[in-house]
Amino acid sequence: MSVNLSKGQAISLEKKDGASLTAVRMGLGWQAAKRRGLFGSRTREIDLDASAVLFAEKQPVDVVFFRHLVSDDGSVRHTGDNLVGGAGQGGDDEAILVDLQRVPVHVDQIVFTVNSFTGQTFQEVQNAFCRLVDDANGQELARYTLAGGGEYTAQIMAKVHRTGSGWTMTALGVPANGRTFQDLMPAILPHL
């Protein structure tokens, strides 16, 4: 059973039987919004990019994105760049896999961001979501839906962070501007 998260809401990533999750997949989906033109409706391709920034004591120590598909330690892996989207309400257009058991002990937070590499705003995007899936059995655990467009080119979607011996996910949903994860660092830091 999936939990629909609202902005700022946190959920524990511990299974109902008390066991901890071992691997999760953060999926991102979106569709280009239809635009009315002189000759009817049309859509433009939208290139959104998912990134995962690994932090240790509020300092970035690694990043996984379309140009660096695997973290240096191998615990976080990007499945590849999707240049056009299209899944929207269905499957994931991009995904980042996190082997929680292999994440180095000094990494205490992983922040997931989405940015428009081509600089298009979220007004041109519809049905955008970020979801967390138990990668062992494919069960969706949580979903954060990006509602409403906006004059921004990025979103700090969610983070997973250590809590005691387990992990917690928090939906952030913070609009930002930037074409790459580097551009988003000033907007990420207040949420660590």
CSV table of N, CA and C in Angstrom, one decimal, residues 113-183:
chain,number,residue,atom,x,y,z
A,113,THR,N,16.7,15.3,-6.6
A,113,THR,CA,16.3,16.5,-7.3
A,113,THR,C,15.8,16.2,-8.7
A,114,VAL,N,15.1,17.1,-9.2
A,114,VAL,CA,14.6,17.0,-10.6
A,114,VAL,C,14.9,18.4,-11.2
A,115,ASN,N,15.5,18.5,-12.4
A,115,ASN,CA,15.7,19.7,-13.1
A,115,ASN,C,15.5,19.6,-14.6
A,116,SER,N,15.1,20.7,-15.2
A,116,SER,CA,14.9,20.8,-16.6
A,116,SER,C,16.2,21.2,-17.2
A,117,PHE,N,16.9,20.2,-17.8
A,117,PHE,CA,18.2,20.5,-18.4
A,117,PHE,C,18.2,21.5,-19.5
A,118,THR,N,17.0,21.5,-20.2
A,118,THR,CA,16.9,22.4,-21.3
A,118,THR,C,16.3,23.8,-20.9
A,119,GLY,N,16.0,23.9,-19.6
A,119,GLY,CA,15.6,25.2,-19.1
A,119,GLY,C,14.1,25.5,-19.2
A,120,GLN,N,13.3,24.5,-19.6
A,120,GLN,CA,11.9,24.7,-19.7
A,120,GLN,C,11.3,24.7,-18.3
A,121,THR,N,10.2,25.5,-18.1
A,121,THR,CA,9.7,25.6,-16.7
A,121,THR,C,8.7,24.5,-16.5
A,122,PHE,N,8.3,24.3,-15.2
A,122,PHE,CA,7.3,23.2,-14.9
A,122,PHE,C,5.9,23.6,-15.3
A,123,GLN,N,5.7,24.8,-15.9
A,123,GLN,CA,4.4,25.0,-16.5
A,123,GLN,C,4.2,24.2,-17.7
A,124,GLU,N,5.3,23.7,-18.3
A,124,GLU,CA,5.3,22.9,-19.5
A,124,GLU,C,5.2,21.4,-19.2
A,125,VAL,N,5.1,21.0,-17.9
A,125,VAL,CA,5.1,19.6,-17.5
A,125,VAL,C,3.8,19.3,-16.8
A,126,GLN,N,3.3,18.1,-17.0
A,126,GLN,CA,2.1,17.6,-16.3
A,126,GLN,C,2.4,16.2,-15.8
A,127,ASN,N,1.6,15.8,-14.9
A,127,ASN,CA,1.6,14.4,-14.3
A,127,ASN,C,3.0,14.0,-13.8
A,128,ALA,N,3.7,15.0,-13.2
A,128,ALA,CA,5.1,14.7,-12.7
A,128,ALA,C,4.9,14.1,-11.3
A,129,PHE,N,5.7,13.1,-11.1
A,129,PHE,CA,5.7,12.4,-9.7
A,129,PHE,C,7.1,11.9,-9.4
A,130,CYS,N,7.3,11.7,-8.1
A,130,CYS,CA,8.5,11.1,-7.6
A,130,CYS,C,7.9,10.0,-6.7
A,131,ARG,N,8.4,8.8,-6.8
A,131,ARG,CA,7.9,7.7,-6.0
A,131,ARG,C,9.0,6.8,-5.4
A,132,LEU,N,8.8,6.2,-4.3
A,132,LEU,CA,9.8,5.3,-3.7
A,132,LEU,C,9.2,3.9,-3.7
A,133,VAL,N,10.0,3.0,-4.2
A,133,VAL,CA,9.6,1.6,-4.4
A,133,VAL,C,10.5,0.7,-3.6
A,134,ASP,N,10.0,-0.3,-3.0
A,134,ASP,CA,10.8,-1.4,-2.4
A,134,ASP,C,11.4,-2.2,-3.5
A,135,ASP,N,12.6,-2.1,-3.8
A,135,ASP,CA,13.2,-2.7,-5.0
A,135,ASP,C,13.3,-4.2,-4.9
A,136,ALA,N,13.1,-4.8,-3.7
A,136,ALA,CA,13.1,-6.2,-3.5
A,136,ALA,C,11.8,-6.9,-4.1
A,137,ASN,N,10.7,-6.2,-3.9
A,137,ASN,CA,9.4,-6.8,-4.3
A,137,ASN,C,8.6,-5.9,-5.3
A,138,GLY,N,9.1,-4.7,-5.6
A,138,GLY,CA,8.4,-3.8,-6.5
A,138,GLY,C,7.2,-3.1,-5.9
A,139,GLN,N,7.0,-3.2,-4.6
A,139,GLN,CA,5.9,-2.5,-4.0
A,139,GLN,C,6.2,-1.0,-3.8
A,140,GLU,N,5.2,-0.2,-4.3
A,140,GLU,CA,5.4,1.3,-4.1
A,140,GLU,C,5.1,1.6,-2.7
A,141,LEU,N,6.0,2.3,-2.1
A,141,LEU,CA,5.9,2.7,-0.7
A,141,LEU,C,5.3,4.1,-0.5
A,142,ALA,N,5.8,5.0,-1.3
A,142,ALA,CA,5.3,6.4,-1.2
A,142,ALA,C,5.4,7.1,-2.5
A,143,ARG,N,4.5,8.1,-2.7
A,143,ARG,CA,4.5,8.9,-3.9
A,143,ARG,C,4.3,10.3,-3.6
A,144,TYR,N,5.1,11.2,-4.2
A,144,TYR,CA,4.9,12.6,-4.1
A,144,TYR,C,4.6,13.1,-5.5
A,145,THR,N,3.4,13.7,-5.6
A,145,THR,CA,2.9,14.2,-6.9
A,145,THR,C,3.2,15.7,-7.0
A,146,LEU,N,3.8,16.1,-8.1
A,146,LEU,CA,4.1,17.5,-8.3
A,146,LEU,C,2.8,18.1,-8.9
A,147,ALA,N,2.1,18.9,-8.1
A,147,ALA,CA,0.9,19.5,-8.5
A,147,ALA,C,1.1,20.9,-8.9
A,148,GLY,N,0.5,21.3,-10.1
A,148,GLY,CA,0.6,22.7,-10.5
A,148,GLY,C,1.9,23.0,-11.1
A,149,GLY,N,2.0,23.8,-12.1
A,149,GLY,CA,3.2,24.2,-12.8
A,149,GLY,C,3.9,25.3,-12.0
A,150,GLY,N,4.7,26.0,-12.7
A,150,GLY,CA,5.3,27.1,-12.0
A,150,GLY,C,6.4,27.7,-12.9
A,151,GLU,N,6.8,28.9,-12.6
A,151,GLU,CA,7.9,29.5,-13.3
A,151,GLU,C,9.3,29.1,-12.8
A,152,TYR,N,9.5,27.9,-12.5
A,152,TYR,CA,10.7,27.4,-12.1
A,152,TYR,C,11.2,26.2,-12.9
A,153,THR,N,12.4,25.9,-12.9
A,153,THR,CA,13.0,24.9,-13.7
A,153,THR,C,13.5,23.6,-13.0
A,154,ALA,N,13.2,23.6,-11.7
A,154,ALA,CA,13.7,22.5,-10.9
A,154,ALA,C,12.9,22.3,-9.7
A,155,GLN,N,13.0,21.1,-9.0
A,155,GLN,CA,12.3,20.8,-7.8
A,155,GLN,C,13.2,19.9,-7.0
A,156,ILE,N,13.3,20.3,-5.7
A,156,ILE,CA,14.0,19.4,-4.7
A,156,ILE,C,12.8,18.5,-4.2
A,157,MET,N,12.8,17.3,-4.7
A,157,MET,CA,11.6,16.4,-4.6
A,157,MET,C,11.5,15.8,-3.2
A,158,ALA,N,12.6,15.1,-2.7
A,158,ALA,CA,12.5,14.3,-1.5
A,158,ALA,C,13.9,14.0,-1.0
A,159,LYS,N,14.0,13.5,0.2
A,159,LYS,CA,15.2,13.0,0.7
A,159,LYS,C,15.0,11.7,1.5
A,160,VAL,N,16.0,10.9,1.6
A,160,VAL,CA,16.0,9.8,2.5
A,160,VAL,C,17.1,10.1,3.5
A,161,HIS,N,16.9,9.9,4.8
A,161,HIS,CA,17.9,10.2,5.8
A,161,HIS,C,17.9,9.1,6.9
A,162,ARG,N,19.0,9.0,7.5
A,162,ARG,CA,19.2,8.0,8.5
A,162,ARG,C,18.4,8.5,9.8
A,163,THR,N,17.7,7.5,10.4
A,163,THR,CA,17.1,7.8,11.7
A,163,THR,C,17.3,6.5,12.5
A,164,GLY,N,18.2,6.6,13.5
A,164,GLY,CA,18.6,5.5,14.3
A,164,GLY,C,19.2,4.4,13.4
A,165,SER,N,18.7,3.2,13.4
A,165,SER,CA,19.3,2.2,12.6
A,165,SER,C,18.6,2.0,11.2
A,166,GLY,N,17.6,2.9,10.9
A,166,GLY,CA,16.9,2.8,9.7
A,166,GLY,C,16.9,4.1,8.9
A,167,TRP,N,16.0,4.2,7.9
A,167,TRP,CA,15.9,5.3,7.0
A,167,TRP,C,14.5,5.9,7.1
A,168,THR,N,14.4,7.2,6.8
A,168,THR,CA,13.1,7.9,6.7
A,168,THR,C,13.1,8.6,5.4
A,169,MET,N,11.9,8.7,4.7
A,169,MET,CA,11.8,9.5,3.5
A,169,MET,C,11.0,10.7,3.9
A,170,THR,N,11.4,11.9,3.4
A,170,THR,CA,10.7,13.1,3.6
A,170,THR,C,10.4,13.8,2.2
A,171,ALA,N,9.1,14.1,1.9
A,171,ALA,CA,8.8,14.7,0.7
A,171,ALA,C,9.1,16.2,0.9
A,172,LEU,N,9.9,16.8,0.0
A,172,LEU,CA,10.3,18.2,0.2
A,172,LEU,C,9.4,19.1,-0.7
A,173,GLY,N,9.4,18.8,-2.0
A,173,GLY,CA,8.6,19.6,-3.0
A,173,GLY,C,8.9,21.0,-3.0
A,174,VAL,N,10.2,21.3,-3.0
A,174,VAL,CA,10.7,22.7,-3.0
A,174,VAL,C,11.0,23.2,-4.4
A,175,PRO,N,10.3,24.2,-4.9
A,175,PRO,CA,10.6,24.7,-6.3
A,175,PRO,C,11.9,25.4,-6.2
A,176,ALA,N,12.7,25.3,-7.3
A,176,ALA,CA,14.0,26.0,-7.4
A,176,ALA,C,14.2,26.3,-8.9
A,177,ASN,N,15.3,27.0,-9.1
A,177,ASN,CA,15.7,27.3,-10.5
A,177,ASN,C,17.1,26.8,-10.7
A,178,GLY,N,17.3,26.1,-11.8
A,178,GLY,CA,18.6,25.6,-12.2
A,178,GLY,C,18.5,24.5,-13.2
A,179,ARG,N,19.5,24.4,-14.0
A,179,ARG,CA,19.5,23.4,-15.1
A,179,ARG,C,20.3,22.1,-14.6
A,180,THR,N,21.1,22.2,-13.6
A,180,THR,CA,21.8,21.0,-13.1
A,180,THR,C,21.7,20.9,-11.6
A,181,PHE,N,22.1,19.8,-11.0
A,181,PHE,CA,22.1,19.7,-9.6
A,181,PHE,C,23.0,20.7,-8.9
A,182,GLN,N,24.1,21.1,-9.6
A,182,GLN,CA,25.1,22.0,-9.0
A,182,GLN,C,24.4,23.4,-8.8
A,183,ASP,N,23.5,23.8,-9.7
A,183,ASP,CA,22.7,25.0,-9.6
A,183,ASP,C,21.8,25.0,-8.4
